[in-house]
Amino acid sequence: LSMSNMMSKNDRPSDALLKKMAWAGKIKIKGDLRLRQENNKGTAGKDGNKDRQRIRARIGVYADVADNVQAGLRLATGGSTTSANATLEDDFDMKDIFLDLAYINWQPLNGLEVIGGKFKQPWEQVSGALIWDGDLNPEGLAFRYSTKLAGAQLIASAGHLVQSEDSNDTVSEDAKVTFGQLAAKFKIANAKTKVGVSIYDFDAEDGEDVATGLGNSSDTEFNLSEVFAETNIDLGLPVKLYGQYVINNDASGVNSGEDTAWLLGIGTKMGNWKASYDYRDTEANAVNSSFNDSDFAGGSTDSKGSRWKLSYKINKNFSLATTYLDTEIGTLGENKGDADTWQIDLVAKF
């Protein structure tokens, strides 16, 4: 018996090893890989008709540095502001990898997050990427505060995002985006609801115009006011209804000062199946097309149309999805006309 006890003590990990094991338990490695078959017909933004295969690979390391501090690093394919996709081409050439996330999230007070670096979008939103593409990760400094009030969760966020930097300028002269948002989540009867209002103000580099994308006027400015809502109710099947409305208060062009964008959608889930549909209409200078959904109408504004999506979860970490985008672009020139996109995605998470 004494020999058994001695062996048990000898087999027990040392205090130093236990500390190392505890630290390792605070580090997580997560990633995902998406294989995509994509077919574009019509104008498809600026690229014309095409059929292509694409991959999106992302892997990140996330650590609990302290009880109230987290840090994360993630690498991804792509290299575009609004896309982490890499097209399979160029004679089997190696694909580039870029720094996709690099942030510290500090909670100095209960409910308050201070986030700096390159981080995931810190604001609340609904599905559709009307203002911000889902692959976009902003850079700068953001604050997010959450508290409970009268049975509702209130979330306030604000920040200073660095769009470009000139070493000869002061911080006030650099291109930047400042934002503020107030959102609430609550439950009434059988419906879980989220509502919110946001302001996103784009400020160009001193002496320059705001950087714009497809469909925008080159000299327009962007001061976006947004309202959004989402509710989830049980009608025998779970049903999600969501909507979003945006106005650019500083728009130039035909609708000077009042270009708008709106989106309405519905989704449901049955077992491992999920389905959704939304319709949107985005005027030319309603949002900055350098940052909005890069798939819908090839990323162009002055566009409208439908998005249909169906997905099936094969197991917890493996799924199959298909998306059809039926869009129309009104911009004059080579981008005008129908732009239809069909995507088939196979996604693995690990």
mmCIF file of C-alpha atoms in Angstrom:
data_model
loop_
_atom_site.group_PDB
_atom_site.id
_atom_site.type_symbol
_atom_site.label_atom_id
_atom_site.label_comp_id
_atom_site.label_asym_id
_atom_site.label_seq_id
_atom_site.Cartn_x
_atom_site.Cartn_y
_atom_site.Cartn_z
ATOM 1 C CA LEU A 1 0.000 0.000 0.000
ATOM 2 C CA SER A 2 2.801 2.388 0.913
ATOM 3 C CA MET A 3 4.603 1.544 -2.356
ATOM 4 C CA SER A 4 1.387 2.297 -4.255
ATOM 5 C CA ASN A 5 1.088 5.642 -2.509
ATOM 6 C CA MET A 6 4.717 6.455 -3.335
ATOM 7 C CA MET A 7 4.186 5.648 -6.998
ATOM 8 C CA SER A 8 1.038 7.744 -7.047
ATOM 9 C CA LYS A 9 2.953 10.724 -5.694
ATOM 10 C CA ASN A 10 5.766 10.211 -8.188
ATOM 11 C CA ASP A 11 3.285 10.074 -11.065
ATOM 12 C CA ARG A 12 1.568 13.312 -9.975
ATOM 13 C CA PRO A 13 2.388 16.356 -12.178
ATOM 14 C CA SER A 14 4.648 18.966 -10.618
ATOM 15 C CA ASP A 15 3.330 22.400 -9.660
ATOM 16 C CA ALA A 16 5.327 23.928 -12.506
ATOM 17 C CA LEU A 17 3.766 21.544 -15.025
ATOM 18 C CA LEU A 18 0.300 22.205 -13.624
ATOM 19 C CA LYS A 19 0.824 25.965 -14.126
ATOM 20 C CA LYS A 20 1.902 25.362 -17.728
ATOM 21 C CA MET A 21 -1.139 23.164 -18.324
ATOM 22 C CA ALA A 22 -3.434 25.832 -16.850
ATOM 23 C CA TRP A 23 -1.923 28.494 -19.135
ATOM 24 C CA ALA A 24 -2.299 26.233 -22.170
ATOM 25 C CA GLY A 25 -5.952 25.814 -21.282
ATOM 26 C CA LYS A 26 -6.414 29.566 -21.725
ATOM 27 C CA ILE A 27 -5.248 29.436 -25.350
ATOM 28 C CA LYS A 28 -7.595 28.343 -28.150
ATOM 29 C CA ILE A 29 -6.829 27.652 -31.792
ATOM 30 C CA LYS A 30 -9.813 27.936 -34.141
ATOM 31 C CA GLY A 31 -10.202 28.052 -37.870
ATOM 32 C CA ASP A 32 -12.437 27.429 -40.845
ATOM 33 C CA LEU A 33 -12.106 26.472 -44.483
ATOM 34 C CA ARG A 34 -14.683 27.253 -47.182
ATOM 35 C CA LEU A 35 -14.664 25.787 -50.692
ATOM 36 C CA ARG A 36 -16.813 27.769 -53.131
ATOM 37 C CA GLN A 37 -18.100 27.159 -56.640
ATOM 38 C CA GLU A 38 -19.291 30.486 -58.065
ATOM 39 C CA ASN A 39 -21.029 31.338 -61.304
ATOM 40 C CA ASN A 40 -21.639 34.950 -62.367
ATOM 41 C CA LYS A 41 -23.914 35.909 -65.256
ATOM 42 C CA GLY A 42 -24.643 39.313 -66.740
ATOM 43 C CA THR A 43 -22.422 42.219 -65.791
ATOM 44 C CA ALA A 44 -21.431 40.703 -62.413
ATOM 45 C CA GLY A 45 -20.062 44.048 -61.278
ATOM 46 C CA LYS A 46 -16.930 44.938 -63.245
ATOM 47 C CA ASP A 47 -15.825 41.392 -64.037
ATOM 48 C CA GLY A 48 -18.325 40.153 -66.625
ATOM 49 C CA ASN A 49 -19.505 36.526 -66.997
ATOM 50 C CA LYS A 50 -17.338 34.018 -65.197
ATOM 51 C CA ASP A 51 -17.264 30.618 -63.558
ATOM 52 C CA ARG A 52 -14.654 30.158 -60.836
ATOM 53 C CA GLN A 53 -13.620 28.132 -57.817
ATOM 54 C CA ARG A 54 -12.504 29.907 -54.655
ATOM 55 C CA ILE A 55 -11.264 29.086 -51.170
ATOM 56 C CA ARG A 56 -11.364 31.003 -47.902
ATOM 57 C CA ALA A 57 -9.018 29.736 -45.207
ATOM 58 C CA ARG A 58 -8.707 31.319 -41.750
ATOM 59 C CA ILE A 59 -6.876 30.209 -38.610
ATOM 60 C CA GLY A 60 -6.605 32.122 -35.353
ATOM 61 C CA VAL A 61 -5.030 31.926 -31.915
ATOM 62 C CA TYR A 62 -7.032 33.413 -29.035
ATOM 63 C CA ALA A 63 -5.869 33.763 -25.435
ATOM 64 C CA ASP A 64 -7.298 34.771 -22.058
ATOM 65 C CA VAL A 65 -4.366 36.967 -20.990
ATOM 66 C CA ALA A 66 -6.072 37.741 -17.685
ATOM 67 C CA ASP A 67 -9.557 37.436 -16.217
ATOM 68 C CA ASN A 68 -10.521 40.679 -17.963
ATOM 69 C CA VAL A 69 -8.178 40.741 -20.970
ATOM 70 C CA GLN A 70 -8.342 38.728 -24.192
ATOM 71 C CA ALA A 71 -6.075 38.874 -27.234
ATOM 72 C CA GLY A 72 -6.406 37.353 -30.689
ATOM 73 C CA LEU A 73 -4.443 36.860 -33.880
ATOM 74 C CA ARG A 74 -5.880 35.412 -37.102
ATOM 75 C CA LEU A 75 -4.396 34.743 -40.522
ATOM 76 C CA ALA A 76 -6.532 34.488 -43.666
ATOM 77 C CA THR A 77 -6.395 34.189 -47.421
ATOM 78 C CA GLY A 78 -7.686 36.969 -49.651
ATOM 79 C CA GLY A 79 -6.024 40.309 -49.112
ATOM 80 C CA SER A 80 -9.072 42.438 -49.995
ATOM 81 C CA THR A 81 -10.848 44.688 -47.495
ATOM 82 C CA THR A 82 -14.153 42.933 -48.127
ATOM 83 C CA SER A 83 -13.101 39.439 -49.153
ATOM 84 C CA ALA A 84 -10.930 36.666 -47.744
ATOM 85 C CA ASN A 85 -11.494 34.572 -50.887
ATOM 86 C CA ALA A 86 -8.592 33.291 -52.981
ATOM 87 C CA THR A 87 -9.394 32.196 -56.536
ATOM 88 C CA LEU A 88 -7.946 28.898 -57.747
ATOM 89 C CA GLU A 89 -5.776 30.018 -60.675
ATOM 90 C CA ASP A 90 -2.212 30.900 -61.789
ATOM 91 C CA ASP A 91 -0.857 27.400 -62.497
ATOM 92 C CA PHE A 92 -1.201 26.029 -58.941
ATOM 93 C CA ASP A 93 0.643 29.033 -57.493
ATOM 94 C CA MET A 94 0.871 29.431 -53.695
ATOM 95 C CA LYS A 95 -1.894 31.525 -52.140
ATOM 96 C CA ASP A 96 -1.090 34.626 -50.111
ATOM 97 C CA ILE A 97 -1.809 34.772 -46.380
ATOM 98 C CA PHE A 98 -2.572 38.049 -44.597
ATOM 99 C CA LEU A 99 -3.067 39.310 -41.039
ATOM 100 C CA ASP A 100 -6.850 39.309 -40.634
ATOM 101 C CA LEU A 101 -7.182 39.992 -36.887
ATOM 102 C CA ALA A 102 -4.775 41.381 -34.266
ATOM 103 C CA TYR A 103 -6.515 42.836 -31.208
ATOM 104 C CA ILE A 104 -6.663 43.241 -27.448
ATOM 105 C CA ASN A 105 -10.038 43.314 -25.681
ATOM 106 C CA TRP A 106 -9.834 44.756 -22.147
ATOM 107 C CA GLN A 107 -12.748 44.980 -19.713
ATOM 108 C CA PRO A 108 -11.650 47.567 -17.100
ATOM 109 C CA LEU A 109 -15.191 47.799 -15.703
ATOM 110 C CA ASN A 110 -18.081 45.374 -15.533
ATOM 111 C CA GLY A 111 -19.898 45.503 -18.892
ATOM 112 C CA LEU A 112 -17.314 47.709 -20.607
ATOM 113 C CA GLU A 113 -15.033 46.490 -23.403
ATOM 114 C CA VAL A 114 -12.119 48.499 -24.787
ATOM 115 C CA ILE A 115 -11.004 46.967 -28.090
ATOM 116 C CA GLY A 116 -7.928 48.034 -30.021
ATOM 117 C CA GLY A 117 -6.059 46.857 -33.112
ATOM 118 C CA LYS A 118 -7.685 45.019 -36.019
ATOM 119 C CA PHE A 119 -10.853 43.421 -34.677
ATOM 120 C CA LYS A 120 -14.219 41.962 -35.582
ATOM 121 C CA GLN A 121 -17.035 44.439 -36.195
ATOM 122 C CA PRO A 122 -17.989 45.737 -32.719
ATOM 123 C CA TRP A 123 -21.484 46.971 -33.593
ATOM 124 C CA GLU A 124 -24.797 45.130 -33.641
ATOM 125 C CA GLN A 125 -26.379 44.532 -37.053
ATOM 126 C CA VAL A 126 -28.785 42.348 -39.005
ATOM 127 C CA SER A 127 -28.020 39.918 -41.815
ATOM 128 C CA GLY A 128 -27.390 41.323 -45.274
ATOM 129 C CA ALA A 129 -24.133 43.329 -45.126
ATOM 130 C CA LEU A 130 -25.910 46.436 -46.404
ATOM 131 C CA ILE A 131 -23.202 48.743 -44.974
ATOM 132 C CA TRP A 132 -20.383 46.376 -43.980
ATOM 133 C CA ASP A 133 -19.281 43.176 -45.742
ATOM 134 C CA GLY A 134 -19.063 40.214 -43.374
ATOM 135 C CA ASP A 135 -15.360 39.647 -44.104
ATOM 136 C CA LEU A 136 -14.402 43.234 -43.239
ATOM 137 C CA ASN A 137 -12.526 43.693 -39.948
ATOM 138 C CA PRO A 138 -12.098 47.363 -38.950
ATOM 139 C CA GLU A 139 -8.954 48.868 -37.427
ATOM 140 C CA GLY A 140 -8.550 51.411 -34.656
ATOM 141 C CA LEU A 141 -10.149 51.751 -31.229
ATOM 142 C CA ALA A 142 -13.689 50.863 -30.131
ATOM 143 C CA PHE A 143 -15.690 50.911 -26.910
ATOM 144 C CA ARG A 144 -18.652 48.661 -26.183
ATOM 145 C CA TYR A 145 -20.822 48.827 -23.061
ATOM 146 C CA SER A 146 -23.621 46.433 -22.165
ATOM 147 C CA THR A 147 -26.046 46.635 -19.238
ATOM 148 C CA LYS A 148 -29.501 45.407 -18.195
ATOM 149 C CA LEU A 149 -32.407 47.822 -17.779
ATOM 150 C CA ALA A 150 -36.046 46.915 -17.159
ATOM 151 C CA GLY A 151 -35.583 43.405 -18.537
ATOM 152 C CA ALA A 152 -33.801 44.568 -21.678
ATOM 153 C CA GLN A 153 -30.140 44.399 -22.599
ATOM 154 C CA LEU A 154 -28.815 47.784 -23.713
ATOM 155 C CA ILE A 155 -25.649 47.889 -25.822
ATOM 156 C CA ALA A 156 -23.814 51.116 -26.627
ATOM 157 C CA SER A 157 -20.750 51.192 -28.864
ATOM 158 C CA ALA A 158 -18.539 53.917 -30.295
ATOM 159 C CA GLY A 159 -15.135 54.172 -31.891
ATOM 160 C CA HIS A 160 -12.472 55.785 -34.025
ATOM 161 C CA LEU A 161 -11.497 53.647 -37.027
ATOM 162 C CA VAL A 162 -8.348 54.334 -39.020
ATOM 163 C CA GLN A 163 -8.984 54.161 -42.768
ATOM 164 C CA SER A 164 -5.613 55.480 -43.980
ATOM 165 C CA GLU A 165 -2.625 57.212 -42.421
ATOM 166 C CA ASP A 166 -0.162 59.753 -43.783
ATOM 167 C CA SER A 167 3.014 60.117 -41.734
ATOM 168 C CA ASN A 168 3.082 63.830 -42.564
ATOM 169 C CA ASP A 169 -0.381 64.431 -41.120
ATOM 170 C CA THR A 170 -1.715 64.596 -37.588
ATOM 171 C CA VAL A 171 -4.335 62.092 -36.446
ATOM 172 C CA SER A 172 -7.079 64.637 -37.096
ATOM 173 C CA GLU A 173 -6.025 64.905 -40.765
ATOM 174 C CA ASP A 174 -5.965 61.148 -41.527
ATOM 175 C CA ALA A 175 -8.845 59.381 -43.261
ATOM 176 C CA LYS A 176 -11.041 57.821 -40.592
ATOM 177 C CA VAL A 177 -14.506 56.606 -39.656
ATOM 178 C CA THR A 178 -16.102 57.582 -36.359
ATOM 179 C CA PHE A 179 -19.206 55.714 -35.254
ATOM 180 C CA GLY A 180 -21.737 55.458 -32.483
ATOM 181 C CA GLN A 181 -24.569 53.020 -31.913
ATOM 182 C CA LEU A 182 -27.263 52.289 -29.356
ATOM 183 C CA ALA A 183 -29.030 48.926 -29.512
ATOM 184 C CA ALA A 184 -31.457 46.992 -27.315
ATOM 185 C CA LYS A 185 -32.344 43.310 -27.020
ATOM 186 C CA PHE A 186 -35.539 42.258 -25.271
ATOM 187 C CA LYS A 187 -38.273 39.630 -25.211
ATOM 188 C CA ILE A 188 -41.990 40.354 -25.414
ATOM 189 C CA ALA A 189 -44.371 37.380 -25.192
ATOM 190 C CA ASN A 190 -42.829 34.781 -27.497
ATOM 191 C CA ALA A 191 -40.729 37.163 -29.581
ATOM 192 C CA LYS A 192 -37.033 37.915 -29.088
ATOM 193 C CA THR A 193 -36.321 41.319 -30.607
ATOM 194 C CA LYS A 194 -33.296 43.484 -31.388
ATOM 195 C CA VAL A 195 -33.475 47.140 -32.455
ATOM 196 C CA GLY A 196 -30.795 49.761 -32.943
ATOM 197 C CA VAL A 197 -29.727 53.121 -34.360
ATOM 198 C CA SER A 198 -26.245 53.943 -35.671
ATOM 199 C CA ILE A 199 -24.196 56.782 -37.127
ATOM 200 C CA TYR A 200 -21.087 56.206 -39.286
ATOM 201 C CA ASP A 201 -19.183 59.348 -40.308
ATOM 202 C CA PHE A 202 -16.454 58.995 -42.979
ATOM 203 C CA ASP A 203 -13.789 61.688 -42.887
ATOM 204 C CA ALA A 204 -11.338 61.880 -45.793
ATOM 205 C CA GLU A 205 -7.622 62.468 -45.517
ATOM 206 C CA ASP A 206 -6.837 66.176 -45.400
ATOM 207 C CA GLY A 207 -7.250 67.664 -48.882
ATOM 208 C CA GLU A 208 -8.566 64.423 -50.431
ATOM 209 C CA ASP A 209 -11.963 62.946 -51.330
ATOM 210 C CA VAL A 210 -13.372 59.977 -49.412
ATOM 211 C CA ALA A 211 -12.270 56.713 -51.050
ATOM 212 C CA THR A 212 -15.243 55.242 -52.915
ATOM 213 C CA GLY A 213 -16.095 52.104 -54.876
ATOM 214 C CA LEU A 214 -18.351 50.875 -57.692
ATOM 215 C CA GLY A 215 -21.494 52.956 -58.183
ATOM 216 C CA ASN A 216 -20.441 55.860 -55.928
ATOM 217 C CA SER A 217 -19.768 59.388 -57.142
ATOM 218 C CA SER A 218 -16.056 60.098 -56.715
ATOM 219 C CA ASP A 219 -16.675 63.375 -54.869
ATOM 220 C CA THR A 220 -19.414 62.217 -52.493
ATOM 221 C CA GLU A 221 -19.114 62.214 -48.713
ATOM 222 C CA PHE A 222 -20.640 59.769 -46.257
ATOM 223 C CA ASN A 223 -22.467 60.490 -43.030
ATOM 224 C CA LEU A 224 -24.678 57.438 -42.601
ATOM 225 C CA SER A 225 -27.659 57.201 -40.261
ATOM 226 C CA GLU A 226 -29.006 53.684 -39.779
ATOM 227 C CA VAL A 227 -31.970 52.035 -38.073
ATOM 228 C CA PHE A 228 -32.414 48.270 -37.912
ATOM 229 C CA ALA A 229 -34.640 45.676 -36.273
ATOM 230 C CA GLU A 230 -34.860 41.913 -35.988
ATOM 231 C CA THR A 231 -37.421 39.710 -34.275
ATOM 232 C CA ASN A 232 -37.507 35.941 -33.757
ATOM 233 C CA ILE A 233 -40.882 34.303 -33.185
ATOM 234 C CA ASP A 234 -42.184 30.736 -33.048
ATOM 235 C CA LEU A 235 -44.959 30.062 -35.564
ATOM 236 C CA GLY A 236 -44.688 26.280 -35.417
ATOM 237 C CA LEU A 237 -41.309 26.854 -37.040
ATOM 238 C CA PRO A 238 -38.883 29.512 -35.807
ATOM 239 C CA VAL A 239 -39.198 32.603 -37.998
ATOM 240 C CA LYS A 240 -36.775 35.520 -38.122
ATOM 241 C CA LEU A 241 -37.899 38.851 -39.587
ATOM 242 C CA TYR A 242 -35.333 41.595 -40.102
ATOM 243 C CA GLY A 243 -34.969 44.975 -41.735
ATOM 244 C CA GLN A 244 -32.558 47.876 -42.144
ATOM 245 C CA TYR A 245 -32.767 51.456 -43.421
ATOM 246 C CA VAL A 246 -29.800 53.748 -44.166
ATOM 247 C CA ILE A 247 -29.615 57.362 -45.325
ATOM 248 C CA ASN A 248 -26.465 59.204 -46.369
ATOM 249 C CA ASN A 249 -26.907 62.728 -45.064
ATOM 250 C CA ASP A 250 -23.910 64.009 -47.070
ATOM 251 C CA ALA A 251 -24.618 62.349 -50.439
ATOM 252 C CA SER A 252 -23.826 64.183 -53.649
ATOM 253 C CA GLY A 253 -25.290 63.608 -57.118
ATOM 254 C CA VAL A 254 -28.943 63.352 -58.177
ATOM 255 C CA ASN A 255 -30.245 62.656 -54.664
ATOM 256 C CA SER A 256 -27.937 65.151 -52.949
ATOM 257 C CA GLY A 257 -28.084 64.728 -49.177
ATOM 258 C CA GLU A 258 -30.679 61.965 -49.201
ATOM 259 C CA ASP A 259 -29.472 58.781 -50.899
ATOM 260 C CA THR A 260 -31.023 55.804 -49.103
ATOM 261 C CA ALA A 261 -30.689 52.040 -48.849
ATOM 262 C CA TRP A 262 -33.097 49.535 -47.339
ATOM 263 C CA LEU A 263 -33.341 45.800 -46.809
ATOM 264 C CA LEU A 264 -36.125 43.443 -45.670
ATOM 265 C CA GLY A 265 -35.642 39.750 -44.976
ATOM 266 C CA ILE A 266 -37.114 36.573 -43.535
ATOM 267 C CA GLY A 267 -35.480 33.346 -42.373
ATOM 268 C CA THR A 268 -36.432 30.022 -40.809
ATOM 269 C CA LYS A 269 -34.886 26.798 -39.540
ATOM 270 C CA MET A 270 -36.114 23.200 -39.555
ATOM 271 C CA GLY A 271 -33.818 20.565 -38.081
ATOM 272 C CA ASN A 272 -30.437 20.891 -39.782
ATOM 273 C CA TRP A 273 -31.895 23.039 -42.583
ATOM 274 C CA LYS A 274 -31.828 26.850 -42.643
ATOM 275 C CA ALA A 275 -33.345 29.095 -45.295
ATOM 276 C CA SER A 276 -33.532 32.862 -45.778
ATOM 277 C CA TYR A 277 -34.606 35.488 -48.302
ATOM 278 C CA ASP A 278 -34.021 39.233 -48.417
ATOM 279 C CA TYR A 279 -34.623 42.079 -50.854
ATOM 280 C CA ARG A 280 -32.640 45.320 -50.921
ATOM 281 C CA ASP A 281 -32.491 48.588 -52.841
ATOM 282 C CA THR A 282 -29.332 50.717 -52.552
ATOM 283 C CA GLU A 283 -29.109 54.124 -54.238
ATOM 284 C CA ALA A 284 -25.784 55.223 -55.733
ATOM 285 C CA ASN A 285 -24.346 57.113 -52.761
ATOM 286 C CA ALA A 286 -26.388 55.575 -49.948
ATOM 287 C CA VAL A 287 -23.397 53.593 -48.605
ATOM 288 C CA ASN A 288 -19.693 53.409 -49.377
ATOM 289 C CA SER A 289 -19.298 50.541 -51.860
ATOM 290 C CA SER A 290 -15.662 50.063 -50.849
ATOM 291 C CA PHE A 291 -17.009 48.346 -47.712
ATOM 292 C CA ASN A 292 -20.500 46.924 -48.387
ATOM 293 C CA ASP A 293 -21.416 43.352 -49.440
ATOM 294 C CA SER A 294 -18.900 42.434 -52.151
ATOM 295 C CA ASP A 295 -21.070 39.566 -53.465
ATOM 296 C CA PHE A 296 -24.330 41.449 -54.034
ATOM 297 C CA ALA A 297 -24.241 43.098 -57.498
ATOM 298 C CA GLY A 298 -20.470 42.643 -57.513
ATOM 299 C CA GLY A 299 -20.225 45.167 -54.678
ATOM 300 C CA SER A 300 -21.816 47.975 -56.699
ATOM 301 C CA THR A 301 -24.297 50.464 -55.285
ATOM 302 C CA ASP A 302 -27.139 51.861 -57.423
ATOM 303 C CA SER A 303 -28.397 48.282 -57.290
ATOM 304 C CA LYS A 304 -31.387 46.267 -56.147
ATOM 305 C CA GLY A 305 -32.523 42.669 -56.026
ATOM 306 C CA SER A 306 -32.937 39.473 -54.047
ATOM 307 C CA ARG A 307 -30.749 37.082 -52.098
ATOM 308 C CA TRP A 308 -31.888 33.480 -51.565
ATOM 309 C CA LYS A 309 -29.942 31.182 -49.246
ATOM 310 C CA LEU A 310 -30.335 27.535 -48.195
ATOM 311 C CA SER A 311 -27.946 25.601 -45.943
ATOM 312 C CA TYR A 312 -27.704 22.152 -44.383
ATOM 313 C CA LYS A 313 -25.613 21.297 -41.318
ATOM 314 C CA ILE A 314 -24.121 17.871 -42.037
ATOM 315 C CA ASN A 315 -22.705 17.779 -38.522
ATOM 316 C CA LYS A 316 -21.615 20.276 -35.875
ATOM 317 C CA ASN A 317 -18.551 21.485 -37.817
ATOM 318 C CA PHE A 318 -19.379 20.636 -41.431
ATOM 319 C CA SER A 319 -22.063 22.246 -43.608
ATOM 320 C CA LEU A 320 -23.243 22.753 -47.182
ATOM 321 C CA ALA A 321 -24.916 25.949 -48.437
ATOM 322 C CA THR A 322 -26.097 27.557 -51.635
ATOM 323 C CA THR A 323 -26.834 31.240 -52.317
ATOM 324 C CA TYR A 324 -28.462 32.867 -55.337
ATOM 325 C CA LEU A 325 -28.205 36.635 -55.893
ATOM 326 C CA ASP A 326 -30.628 38.061 -58.467
ATOM 327 C CA THR A 327 -29.556 41.696 -58.878
ATOM 328 C CA GLU A 328 -29.860 44.692 -61.188
ATOM 329 C CA ILE A 329 -27.284 47.482 -61.461
ATOM 330 C CA GLY A 330 -28.388 50.942 -62.631
ATOM 331 C CA THR A 331 -24.941 52.539 -62.861
ATOM 332 C CA LEU A 332 -24.172 53.956 -66.317
ATOM 333 C CA GLY A 333 -21.345 52.356 -68.310
ATOM 334 C CA GLU A 334 -20.005 48.811 -68.323
ATOM 335 C CA ASN A 335 -21.625 47.863 -65.005
ATOM 336 C CA LYS A 336 -25.230 48.583 -66.020
ATOM 337 C CA GLY A 337 -27.683 45.691 -66.271
ATOM 338 C CA ASP A 338 -28.447 42.347 -64.629
ATOM 339 C CA ALA A 339 -25.847 40.675 -62.423
ATOM 340 C CA ASP A 340 -26.794 37.203 -61.200
ATOM 341 C CA THR A 341 -24.541 35.118 -58.958
ATOM 342 C CA TRP A 342 -24.902 31.502 -57.816
ATOM 343 C CA GLN A 343 -22.631 30.160 -55.068
ATOM 344 C CA ILE A 344 -22.240 26.669 -53.619
ATOM 345 C CA ASP A 345 -20.233 26.494 -50.387
ATOM 346 C CA LEU A 346 -18.744 23.599 -48.433
ATOM 347 C CA VAL A 347 -17.593 24.779 -44.991
ATOM 348 C CA ALA A 348 -15.468 22.990 -42.381
ATOM 349 C CA LYS A 349 -14.761 24.467 -38.945
ATOM 350 C CA PHE A 350 -12.099 23.283 -36.528
#
